[in-house]
PDB file of C-alpha atoms and ligand atoms in Angstrom:
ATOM      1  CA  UNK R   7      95.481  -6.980   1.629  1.00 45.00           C
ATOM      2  CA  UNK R   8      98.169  -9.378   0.625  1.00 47.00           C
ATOM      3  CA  UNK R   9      95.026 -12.235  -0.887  1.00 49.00           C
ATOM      4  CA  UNK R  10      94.030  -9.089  -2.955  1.00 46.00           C
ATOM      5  CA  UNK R  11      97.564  -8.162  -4.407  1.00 49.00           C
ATOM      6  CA  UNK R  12      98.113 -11.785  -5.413  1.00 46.00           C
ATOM      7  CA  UNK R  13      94.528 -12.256  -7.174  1.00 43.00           C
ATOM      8  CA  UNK R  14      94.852 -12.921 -10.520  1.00 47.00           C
ATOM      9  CA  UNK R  15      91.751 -14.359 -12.191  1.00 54.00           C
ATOM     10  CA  UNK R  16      89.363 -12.956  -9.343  1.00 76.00           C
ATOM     11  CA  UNK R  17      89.355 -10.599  -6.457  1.00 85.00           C
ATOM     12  CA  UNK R  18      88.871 -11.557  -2.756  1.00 94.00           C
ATOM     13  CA  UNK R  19      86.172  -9.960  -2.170  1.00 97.00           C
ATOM     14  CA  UNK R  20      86.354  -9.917   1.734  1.00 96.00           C
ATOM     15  CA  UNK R  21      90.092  -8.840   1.652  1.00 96.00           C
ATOM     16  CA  UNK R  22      89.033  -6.269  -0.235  1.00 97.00           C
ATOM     17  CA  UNK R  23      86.347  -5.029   1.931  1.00 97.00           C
ATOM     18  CA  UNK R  24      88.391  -5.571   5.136  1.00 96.00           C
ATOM     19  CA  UNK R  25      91.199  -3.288   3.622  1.00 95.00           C
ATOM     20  CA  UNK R  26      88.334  -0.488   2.692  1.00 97.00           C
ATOM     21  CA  UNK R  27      86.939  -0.501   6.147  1.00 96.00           C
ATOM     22  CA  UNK R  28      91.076   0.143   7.682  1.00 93.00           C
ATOM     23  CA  UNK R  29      91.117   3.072   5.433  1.00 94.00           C
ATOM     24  CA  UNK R  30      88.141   4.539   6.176  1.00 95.00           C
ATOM     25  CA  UNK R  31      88.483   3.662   9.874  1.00 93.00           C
ATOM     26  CA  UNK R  32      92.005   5.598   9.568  1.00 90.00           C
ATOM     27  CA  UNK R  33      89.696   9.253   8.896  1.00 89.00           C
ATOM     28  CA  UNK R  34      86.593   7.509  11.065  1.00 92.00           C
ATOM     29  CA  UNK R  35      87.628   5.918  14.253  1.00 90.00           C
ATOM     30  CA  UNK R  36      84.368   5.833  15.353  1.00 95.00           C
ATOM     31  CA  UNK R  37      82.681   4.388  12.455  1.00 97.00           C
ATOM     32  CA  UNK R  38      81.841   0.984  13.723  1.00 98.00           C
ATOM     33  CA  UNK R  39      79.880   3.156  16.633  1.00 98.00           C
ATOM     34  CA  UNK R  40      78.447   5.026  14.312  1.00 98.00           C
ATOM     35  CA  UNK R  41      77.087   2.443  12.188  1.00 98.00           C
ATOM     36  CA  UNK R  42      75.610   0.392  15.326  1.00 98.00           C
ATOM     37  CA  UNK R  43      73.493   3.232  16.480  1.00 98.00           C
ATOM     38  CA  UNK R  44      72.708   3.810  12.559  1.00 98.00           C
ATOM     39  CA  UNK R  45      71.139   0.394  13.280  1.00 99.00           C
ATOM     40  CA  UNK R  46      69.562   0.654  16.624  1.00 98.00           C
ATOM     41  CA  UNK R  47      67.522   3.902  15.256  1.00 98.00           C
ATOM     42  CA  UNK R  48      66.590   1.676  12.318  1.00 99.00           C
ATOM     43  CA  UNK R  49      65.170  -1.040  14.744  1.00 98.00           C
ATOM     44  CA  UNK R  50      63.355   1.596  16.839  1.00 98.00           C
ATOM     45  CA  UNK R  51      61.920   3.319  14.483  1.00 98.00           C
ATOM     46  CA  UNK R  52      61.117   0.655  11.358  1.00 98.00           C
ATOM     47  CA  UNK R  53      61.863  -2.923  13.089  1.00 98.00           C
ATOM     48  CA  UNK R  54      63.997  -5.887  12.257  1.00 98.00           C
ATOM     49  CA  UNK R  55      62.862  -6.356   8.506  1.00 98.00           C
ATOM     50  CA  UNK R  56      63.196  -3.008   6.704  1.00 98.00           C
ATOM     51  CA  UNK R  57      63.848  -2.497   2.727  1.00 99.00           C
ATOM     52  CA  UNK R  58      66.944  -0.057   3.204  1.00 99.00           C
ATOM     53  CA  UNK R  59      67.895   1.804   0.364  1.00 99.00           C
ATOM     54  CA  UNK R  60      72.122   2.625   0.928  1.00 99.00           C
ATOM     55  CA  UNK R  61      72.543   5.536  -0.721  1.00 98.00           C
ATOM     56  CA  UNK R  62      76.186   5.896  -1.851  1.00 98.00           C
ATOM     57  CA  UNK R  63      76.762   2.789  -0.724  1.00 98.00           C
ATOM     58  CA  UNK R  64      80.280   2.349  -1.641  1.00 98.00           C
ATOM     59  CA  UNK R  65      81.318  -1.413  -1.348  1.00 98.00           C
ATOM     60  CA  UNK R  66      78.158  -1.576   0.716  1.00 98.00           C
ATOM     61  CA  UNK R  67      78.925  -1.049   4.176  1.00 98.00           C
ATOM     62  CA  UNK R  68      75.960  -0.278   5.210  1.00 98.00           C
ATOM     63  CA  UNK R  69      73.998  -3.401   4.173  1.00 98.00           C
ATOM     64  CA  UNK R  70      77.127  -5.595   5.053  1.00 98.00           C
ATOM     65  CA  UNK R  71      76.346  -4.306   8.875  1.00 98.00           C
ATOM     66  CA  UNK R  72      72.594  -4.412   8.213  1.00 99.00           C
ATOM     67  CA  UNK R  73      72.260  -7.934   7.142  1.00 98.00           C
ATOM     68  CA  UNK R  74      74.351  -8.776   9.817  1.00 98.00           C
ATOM     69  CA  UNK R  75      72.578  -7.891  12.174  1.00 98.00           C
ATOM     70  CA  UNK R  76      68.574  -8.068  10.661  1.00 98.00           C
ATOM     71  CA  UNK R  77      68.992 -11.084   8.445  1.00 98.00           C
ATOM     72  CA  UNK R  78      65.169 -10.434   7.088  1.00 98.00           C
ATOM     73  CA  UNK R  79      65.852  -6.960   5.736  1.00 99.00           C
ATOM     74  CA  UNK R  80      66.620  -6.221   1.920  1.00 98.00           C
ATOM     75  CA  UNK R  81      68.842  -3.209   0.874  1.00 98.00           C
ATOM     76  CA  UNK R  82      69.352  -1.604  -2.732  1.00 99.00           C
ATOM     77  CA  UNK R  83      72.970   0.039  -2.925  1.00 98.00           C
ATOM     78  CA  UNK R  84      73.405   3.163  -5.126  1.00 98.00           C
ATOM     79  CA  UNK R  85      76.537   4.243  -6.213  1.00 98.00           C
ATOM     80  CA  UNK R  86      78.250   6.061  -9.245  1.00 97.00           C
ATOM     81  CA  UNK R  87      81.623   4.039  -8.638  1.00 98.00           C
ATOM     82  CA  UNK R  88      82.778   1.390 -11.190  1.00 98.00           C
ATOM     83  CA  UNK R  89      85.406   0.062  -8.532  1.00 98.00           C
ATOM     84  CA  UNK R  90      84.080   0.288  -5.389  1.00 98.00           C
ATOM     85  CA  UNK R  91      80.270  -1.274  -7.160  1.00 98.00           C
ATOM     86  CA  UNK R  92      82.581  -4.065  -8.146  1.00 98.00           C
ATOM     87  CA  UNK R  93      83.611  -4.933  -4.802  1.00 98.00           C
ATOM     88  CA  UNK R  94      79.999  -4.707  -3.780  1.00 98.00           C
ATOM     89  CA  UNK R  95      78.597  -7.024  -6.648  1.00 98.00           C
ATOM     90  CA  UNK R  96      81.453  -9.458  -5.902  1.00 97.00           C
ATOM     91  CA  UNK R  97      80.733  -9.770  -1.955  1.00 98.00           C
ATOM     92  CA  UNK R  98      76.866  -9.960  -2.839  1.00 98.00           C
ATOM     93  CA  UNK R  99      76.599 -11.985  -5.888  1.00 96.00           C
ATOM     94  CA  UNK R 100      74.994 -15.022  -4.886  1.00 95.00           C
ATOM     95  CA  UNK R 101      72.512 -13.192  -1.664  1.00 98.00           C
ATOM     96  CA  UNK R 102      69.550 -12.275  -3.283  1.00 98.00           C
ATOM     97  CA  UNK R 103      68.636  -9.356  -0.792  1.00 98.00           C
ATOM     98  CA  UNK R 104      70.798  -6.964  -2.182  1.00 98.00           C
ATOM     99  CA  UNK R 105      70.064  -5.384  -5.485  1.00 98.00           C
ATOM    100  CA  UNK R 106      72.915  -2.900  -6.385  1.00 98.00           C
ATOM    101  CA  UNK R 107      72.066   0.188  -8.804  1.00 98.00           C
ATOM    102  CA  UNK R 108      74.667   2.633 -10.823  1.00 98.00           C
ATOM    103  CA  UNK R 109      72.906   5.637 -10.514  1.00 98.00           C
ATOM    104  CA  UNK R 110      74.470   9.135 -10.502  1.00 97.00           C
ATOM    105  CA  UNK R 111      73.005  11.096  -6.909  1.00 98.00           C
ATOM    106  CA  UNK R 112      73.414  14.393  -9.076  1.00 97.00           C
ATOM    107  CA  UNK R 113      71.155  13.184 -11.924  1.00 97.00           C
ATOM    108  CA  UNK R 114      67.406  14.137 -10.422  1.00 97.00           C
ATOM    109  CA  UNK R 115      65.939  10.900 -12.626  1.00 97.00           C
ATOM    110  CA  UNK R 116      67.868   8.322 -10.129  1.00 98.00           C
ATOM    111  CA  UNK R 117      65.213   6.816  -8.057  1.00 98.00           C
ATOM    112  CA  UNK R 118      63.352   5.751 -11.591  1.00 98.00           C
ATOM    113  CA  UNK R 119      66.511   3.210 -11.711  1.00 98.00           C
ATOM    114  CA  UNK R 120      65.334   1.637  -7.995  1.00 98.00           C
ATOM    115  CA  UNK R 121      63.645  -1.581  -8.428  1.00 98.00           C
ATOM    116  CA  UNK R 122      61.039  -0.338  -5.571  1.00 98.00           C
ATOM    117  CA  UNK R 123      59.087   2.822  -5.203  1.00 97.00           C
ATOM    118  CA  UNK R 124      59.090   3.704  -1.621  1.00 98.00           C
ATOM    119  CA  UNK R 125      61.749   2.560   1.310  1.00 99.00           C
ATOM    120  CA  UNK R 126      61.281   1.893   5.139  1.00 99.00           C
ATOM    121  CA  UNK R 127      65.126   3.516   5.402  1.00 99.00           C
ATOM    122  CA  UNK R 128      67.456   5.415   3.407  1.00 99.00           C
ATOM    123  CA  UNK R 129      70.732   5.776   4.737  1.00 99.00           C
ATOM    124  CA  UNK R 130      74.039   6.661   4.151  1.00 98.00           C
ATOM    125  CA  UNK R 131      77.613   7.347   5.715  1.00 98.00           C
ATOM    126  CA  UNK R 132      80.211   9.504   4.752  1.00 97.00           C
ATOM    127  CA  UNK R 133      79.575  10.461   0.943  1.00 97.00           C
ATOM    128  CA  UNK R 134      76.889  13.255   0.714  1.00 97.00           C
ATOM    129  CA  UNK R 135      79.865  15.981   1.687  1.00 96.00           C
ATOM    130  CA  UNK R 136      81.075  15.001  -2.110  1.00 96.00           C
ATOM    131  CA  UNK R 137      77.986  17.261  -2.837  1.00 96.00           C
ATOM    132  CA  UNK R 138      77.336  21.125  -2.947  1.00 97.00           C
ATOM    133  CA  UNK R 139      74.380  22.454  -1.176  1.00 97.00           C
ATOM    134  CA  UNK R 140      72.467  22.621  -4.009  1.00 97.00           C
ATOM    135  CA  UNK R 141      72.703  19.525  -5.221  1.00 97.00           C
ATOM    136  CA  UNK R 142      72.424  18.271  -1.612  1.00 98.00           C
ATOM    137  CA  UNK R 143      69.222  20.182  -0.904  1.00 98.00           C
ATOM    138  CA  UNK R 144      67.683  18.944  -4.121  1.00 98.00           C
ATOM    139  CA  UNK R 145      69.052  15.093  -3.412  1.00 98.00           C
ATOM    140  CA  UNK R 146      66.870  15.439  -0.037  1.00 98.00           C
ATOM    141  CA  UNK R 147      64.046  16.249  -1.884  1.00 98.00           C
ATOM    142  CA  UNK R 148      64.301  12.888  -3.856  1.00 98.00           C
ATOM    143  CA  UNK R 149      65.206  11.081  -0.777  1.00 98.00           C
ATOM    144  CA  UNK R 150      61.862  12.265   0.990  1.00 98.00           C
ATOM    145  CA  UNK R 151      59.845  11.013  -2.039  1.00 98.00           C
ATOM    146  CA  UNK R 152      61.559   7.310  -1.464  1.00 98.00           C
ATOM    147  CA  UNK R 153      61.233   7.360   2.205  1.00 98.00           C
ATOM    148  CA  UNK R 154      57.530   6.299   2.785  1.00 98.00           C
ATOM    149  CA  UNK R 155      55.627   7.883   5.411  1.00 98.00           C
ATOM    150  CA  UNK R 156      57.141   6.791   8.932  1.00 98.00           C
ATOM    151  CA  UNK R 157      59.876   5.405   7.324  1.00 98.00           C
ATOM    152  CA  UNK R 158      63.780   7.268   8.003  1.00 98.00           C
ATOM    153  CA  UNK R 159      66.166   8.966   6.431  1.00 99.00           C
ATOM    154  CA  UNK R 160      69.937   9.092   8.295  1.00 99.00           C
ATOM    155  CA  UNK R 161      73.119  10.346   7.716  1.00 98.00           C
ATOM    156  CA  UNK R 162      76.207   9.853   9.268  1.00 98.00           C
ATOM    157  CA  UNK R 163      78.798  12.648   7.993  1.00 97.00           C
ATOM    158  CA  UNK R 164      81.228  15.332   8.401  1.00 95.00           C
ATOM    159  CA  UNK R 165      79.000  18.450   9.438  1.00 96.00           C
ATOM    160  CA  UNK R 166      80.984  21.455  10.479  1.00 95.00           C
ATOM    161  CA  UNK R 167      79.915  24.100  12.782  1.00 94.00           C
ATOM    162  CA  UNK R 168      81.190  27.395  11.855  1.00 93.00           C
ATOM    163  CA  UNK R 169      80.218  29.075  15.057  1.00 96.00           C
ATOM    164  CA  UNK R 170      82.758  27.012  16.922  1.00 96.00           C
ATOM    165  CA  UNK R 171      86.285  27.782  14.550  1.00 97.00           C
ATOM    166  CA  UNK R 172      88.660  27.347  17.234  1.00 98.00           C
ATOM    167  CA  UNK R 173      87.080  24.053  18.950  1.00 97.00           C
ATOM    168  CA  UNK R 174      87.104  22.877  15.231  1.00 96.00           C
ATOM    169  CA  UNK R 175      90.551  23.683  14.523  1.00 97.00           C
ATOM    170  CA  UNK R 176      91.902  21.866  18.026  1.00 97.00           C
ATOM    171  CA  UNK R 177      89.932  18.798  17.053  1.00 95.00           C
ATOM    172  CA  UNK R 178      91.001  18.760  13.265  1.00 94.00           C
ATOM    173  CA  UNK R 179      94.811  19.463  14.796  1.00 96.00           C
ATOM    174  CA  UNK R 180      94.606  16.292  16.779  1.00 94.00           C
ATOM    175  CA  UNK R 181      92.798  14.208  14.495  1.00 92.00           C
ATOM    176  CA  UNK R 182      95.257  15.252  12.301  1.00 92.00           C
ATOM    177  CA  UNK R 183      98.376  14.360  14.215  1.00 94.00           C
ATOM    178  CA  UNK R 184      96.670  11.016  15.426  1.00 91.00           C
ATOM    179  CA  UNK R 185      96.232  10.147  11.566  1.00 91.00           C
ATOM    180  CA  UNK R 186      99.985  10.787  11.075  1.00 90.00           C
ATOM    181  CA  UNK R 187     100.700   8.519  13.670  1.00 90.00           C
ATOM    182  CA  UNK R 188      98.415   5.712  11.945  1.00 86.00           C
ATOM    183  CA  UNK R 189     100.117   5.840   8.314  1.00 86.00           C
ATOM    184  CA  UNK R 190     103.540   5.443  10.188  1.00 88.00           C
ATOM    185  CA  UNK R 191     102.723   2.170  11.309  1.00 85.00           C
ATOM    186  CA  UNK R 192     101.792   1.329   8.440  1.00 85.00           C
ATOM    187  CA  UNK R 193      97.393   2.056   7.657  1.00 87.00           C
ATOM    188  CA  UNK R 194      96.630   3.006   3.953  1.00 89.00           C
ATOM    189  CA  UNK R 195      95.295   6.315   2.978  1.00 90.00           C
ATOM    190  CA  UNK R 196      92.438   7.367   0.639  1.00 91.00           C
ATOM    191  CA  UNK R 197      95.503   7.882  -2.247  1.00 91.00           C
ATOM    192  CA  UNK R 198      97.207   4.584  -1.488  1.00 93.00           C
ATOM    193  CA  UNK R 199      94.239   2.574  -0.909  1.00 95.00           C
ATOM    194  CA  UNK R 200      93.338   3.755  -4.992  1.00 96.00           C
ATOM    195  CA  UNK R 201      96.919   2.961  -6.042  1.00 95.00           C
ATOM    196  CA  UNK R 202      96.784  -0.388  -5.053  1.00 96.00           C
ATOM    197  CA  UNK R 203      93.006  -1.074  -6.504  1.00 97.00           C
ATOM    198  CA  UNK R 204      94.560   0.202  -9.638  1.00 97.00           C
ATOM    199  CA  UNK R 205      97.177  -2.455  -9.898  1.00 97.00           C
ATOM    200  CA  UNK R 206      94.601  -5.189  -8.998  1.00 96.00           C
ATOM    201  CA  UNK R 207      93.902  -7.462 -12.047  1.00 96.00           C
ATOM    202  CA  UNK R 208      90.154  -7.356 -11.503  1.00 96.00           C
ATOM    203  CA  UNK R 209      89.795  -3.940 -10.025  1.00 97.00           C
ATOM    204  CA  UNK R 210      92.055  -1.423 -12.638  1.00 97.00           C
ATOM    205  CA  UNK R 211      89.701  -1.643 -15.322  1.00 97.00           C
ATOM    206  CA  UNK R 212      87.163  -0.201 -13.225  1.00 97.00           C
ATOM    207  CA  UNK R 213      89.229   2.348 -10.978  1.00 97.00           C
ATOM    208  CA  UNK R 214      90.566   3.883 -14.096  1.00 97.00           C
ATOM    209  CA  UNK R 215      86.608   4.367 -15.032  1.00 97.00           C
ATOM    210  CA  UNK R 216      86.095   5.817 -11.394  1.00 96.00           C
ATOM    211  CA  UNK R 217      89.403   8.016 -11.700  1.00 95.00           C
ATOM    212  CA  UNK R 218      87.683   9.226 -14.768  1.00 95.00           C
ATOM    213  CA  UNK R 219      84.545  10.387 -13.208  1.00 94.00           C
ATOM    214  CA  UNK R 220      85.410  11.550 -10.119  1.00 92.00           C
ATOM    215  CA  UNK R 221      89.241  12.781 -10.283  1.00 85.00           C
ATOM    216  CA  UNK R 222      91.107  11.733  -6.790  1.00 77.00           C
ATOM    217  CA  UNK R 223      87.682  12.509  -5.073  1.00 76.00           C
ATOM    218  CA  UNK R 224      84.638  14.577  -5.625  1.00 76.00           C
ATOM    219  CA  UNK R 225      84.533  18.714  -4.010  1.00 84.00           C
ATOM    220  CA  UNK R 226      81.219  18.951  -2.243  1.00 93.00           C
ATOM    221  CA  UNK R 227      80.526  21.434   1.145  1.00 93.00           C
ATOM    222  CA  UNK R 228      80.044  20.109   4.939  1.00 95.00           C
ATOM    223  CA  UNK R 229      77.229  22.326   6.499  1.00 96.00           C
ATOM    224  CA  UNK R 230      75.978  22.440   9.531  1.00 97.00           C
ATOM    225  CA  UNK R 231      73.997  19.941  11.600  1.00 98.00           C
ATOM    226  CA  UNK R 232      71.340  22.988  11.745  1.00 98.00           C
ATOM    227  CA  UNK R 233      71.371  23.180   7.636  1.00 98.00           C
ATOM    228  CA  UNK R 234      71.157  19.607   7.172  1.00 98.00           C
ATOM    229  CA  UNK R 235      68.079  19.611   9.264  1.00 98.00           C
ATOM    230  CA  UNK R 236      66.089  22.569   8.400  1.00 98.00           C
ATOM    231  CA  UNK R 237      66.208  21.676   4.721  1.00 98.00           C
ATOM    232  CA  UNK R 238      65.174  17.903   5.918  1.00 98.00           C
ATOM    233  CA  UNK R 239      62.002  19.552   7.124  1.00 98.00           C
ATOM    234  CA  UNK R 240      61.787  21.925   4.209  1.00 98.00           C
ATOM    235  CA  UNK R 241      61.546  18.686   2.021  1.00 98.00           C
ATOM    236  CA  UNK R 242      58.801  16.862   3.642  1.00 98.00           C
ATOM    237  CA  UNK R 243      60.458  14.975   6.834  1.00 98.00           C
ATOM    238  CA  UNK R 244      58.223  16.213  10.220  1.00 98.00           C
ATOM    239  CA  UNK R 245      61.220  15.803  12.215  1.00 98.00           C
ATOM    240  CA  UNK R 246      65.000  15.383  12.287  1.00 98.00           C
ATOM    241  CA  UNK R 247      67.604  16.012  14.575  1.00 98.00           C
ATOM    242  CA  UNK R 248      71.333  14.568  15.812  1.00 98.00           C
ATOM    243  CA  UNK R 249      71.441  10.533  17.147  1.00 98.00           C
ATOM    244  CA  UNK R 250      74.995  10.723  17.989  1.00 98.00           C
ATOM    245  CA  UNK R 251      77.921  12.824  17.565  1.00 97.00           C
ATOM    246  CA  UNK R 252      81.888  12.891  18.007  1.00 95.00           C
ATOM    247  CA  UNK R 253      84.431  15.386  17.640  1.00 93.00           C
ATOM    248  CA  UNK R 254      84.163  15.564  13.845  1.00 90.00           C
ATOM    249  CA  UNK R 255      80.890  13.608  12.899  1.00 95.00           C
ATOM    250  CA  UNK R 256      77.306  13.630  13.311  1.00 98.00           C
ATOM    251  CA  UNK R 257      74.680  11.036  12.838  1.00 98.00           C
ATOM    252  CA  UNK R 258      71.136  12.697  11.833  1.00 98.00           C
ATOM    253  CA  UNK R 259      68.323  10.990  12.074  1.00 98.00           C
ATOM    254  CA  UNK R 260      65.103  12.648   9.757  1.00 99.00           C
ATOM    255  CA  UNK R 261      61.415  10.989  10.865  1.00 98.00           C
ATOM    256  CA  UNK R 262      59.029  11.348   7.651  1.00 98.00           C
TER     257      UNK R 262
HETATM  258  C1  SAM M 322      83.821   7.513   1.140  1.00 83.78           C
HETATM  259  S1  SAM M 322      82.675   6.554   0.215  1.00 83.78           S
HETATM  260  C2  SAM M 322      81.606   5.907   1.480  1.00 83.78           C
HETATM  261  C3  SAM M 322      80.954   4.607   1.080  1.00 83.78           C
HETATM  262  C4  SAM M 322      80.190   3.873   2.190  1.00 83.78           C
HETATM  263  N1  SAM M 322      78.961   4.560   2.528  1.00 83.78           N
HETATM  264  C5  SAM M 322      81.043   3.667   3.410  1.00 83.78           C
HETATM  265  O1  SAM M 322      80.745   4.260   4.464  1.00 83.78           O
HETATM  266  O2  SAM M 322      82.004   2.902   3.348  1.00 83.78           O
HETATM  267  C6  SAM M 322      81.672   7.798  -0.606  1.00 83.78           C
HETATM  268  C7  SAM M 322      80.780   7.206  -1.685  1.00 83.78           C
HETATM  269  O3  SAM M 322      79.899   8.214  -2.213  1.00 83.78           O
HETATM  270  C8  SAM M 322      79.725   7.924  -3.574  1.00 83.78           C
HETATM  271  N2  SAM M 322      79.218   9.103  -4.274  1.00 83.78           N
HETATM  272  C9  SAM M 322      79.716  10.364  -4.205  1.00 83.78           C
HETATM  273  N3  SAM M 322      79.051  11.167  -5.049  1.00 83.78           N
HETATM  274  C10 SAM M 322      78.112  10.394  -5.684  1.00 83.78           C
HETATM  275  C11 SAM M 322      77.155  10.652  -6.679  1.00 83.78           C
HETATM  276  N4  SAM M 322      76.988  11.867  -7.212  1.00 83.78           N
HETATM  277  N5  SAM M 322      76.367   9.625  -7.092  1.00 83.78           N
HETATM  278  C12 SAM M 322      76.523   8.380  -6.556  1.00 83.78           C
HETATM  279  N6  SAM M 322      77.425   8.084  -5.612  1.00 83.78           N
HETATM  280  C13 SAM M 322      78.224   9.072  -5.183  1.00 83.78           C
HETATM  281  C14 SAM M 322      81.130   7.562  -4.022  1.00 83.78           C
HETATM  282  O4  SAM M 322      81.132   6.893  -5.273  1.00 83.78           O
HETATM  283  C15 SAM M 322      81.574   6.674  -2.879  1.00 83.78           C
HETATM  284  O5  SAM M 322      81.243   5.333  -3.082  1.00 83.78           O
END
């Protein structure tokens, strides 16, 4: 973090990202996990090349981990934020696999801004809970007209289960306490991690912009596991169904 406070022409891009990942990691322990078996069901299912589409892709975490690890694949990013796009165009400038797209997930003429038609594998990690069922339902319905036959759709988010309040309570108690215990030794939060972007040189124009769409952060719903995958098969994917869980997360996995 301390390359990015002292930027002053340009950003470091990589400081930048590390210091997004320690945030998110500070809700998400298991995120790294969950992003390996993200790409293990990729490789099973659509091989070591795919065109990935990463939908609200952030500062591109996703393809970061995907190119990575499949250095023939291509990935299109989506996002709606000024700020967080900016980190992604600055860490991907100069590889010309990654094609990044503002596009708002909430608009239903989005995927005409995609420079392809149809994708081997659409996926995305904790961003679609910034959505409302509705919108949600009707964003799977776009995603199953991108995802070409065979190809995947997964999605690694929070996905309560409201049969199970006091299980969820215990875990959201510890999690809770645990993520106390982080910030006292020093970890940013969501908050902090935005106040510091905003004093950046490079990065306040654009944060204001994203402070002006969004507020502090977007109020979508977190259904079920169950809900996410009967309206995946509602919308045209023949199967779909958990690839890994924790406490507080699931990964779903929808086969078109
Ligand atoms: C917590 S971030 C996660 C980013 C990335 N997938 C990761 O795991 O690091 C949530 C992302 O969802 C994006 N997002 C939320 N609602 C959106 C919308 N309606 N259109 C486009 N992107 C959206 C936000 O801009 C943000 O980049």
């Amino acid at each position: 973090m301390t390359d990015a406070d002292t930027t002053t022409a340009t950003a470091d891009w990589q400081a930048w990202q590390k210091s997004w990942d320690r945030q998110q990691e500070w809700y998400l322990p298991d995120r790294e996990e969950r992003f390996r078996i993200m790409l293990d069901m990729v490789e099973a299912l659509v091989g070591t090349a795919p065109r990935v589409l990463d939908l609200a892709c952030g500062t591109g975490s996703i393809t970061a981990r995907l190119l990575a690890r499949f250095p023939d694949a291509t990935s299109t990013g989506v996002d709606l934020d000024p700020a967080l796009l900016a980190i992604a165009e600055g860490t991907f400038a100069s590889d010309d696999r990654v094609t990044l797209v503002t596009a708002d997930l909430k608009d239903p003429d989005w995927p005409a801004k995609l420079p392809y038609d149809s994708y081997d594998a659409v996926l995305t990690a904790t961003a679609l809970h910034w959505l409302h069922r509705e919108p949600l339902a009707d964003l799977y319905g776009q995603v199953a007209g991108v995802v070409r036959d065979g190809g995947v759709f997964m999605n690694a988010d929070h996905m309560i289960d409201e049969t199970t309040p006091r299980i969820n309570a215990a875990e959201r108690a510890q999690r809770h306490v645990r993520m106390e215990q982080a910030r006292e030794s020093g970890v940013l939060g969501w908050t902090e991690w935005w106040q510091l972007a905003a004093k950046d040189p490079v990065l306040a124009e654009p944060t204001a912009r994203r402070y002006e769409i969004y507020g502090d952060h977007a109020d979508g719903d977190m259904p079920s596991v169950e809900w996410h995958a009967r309206v995946l098969r509602e919308k045209g994917f023949g199967e779909a169904r958990p690839v890994w869980c924790s406490p507080s997360d699931t990964l779903l996995l929808a086969l078109k």
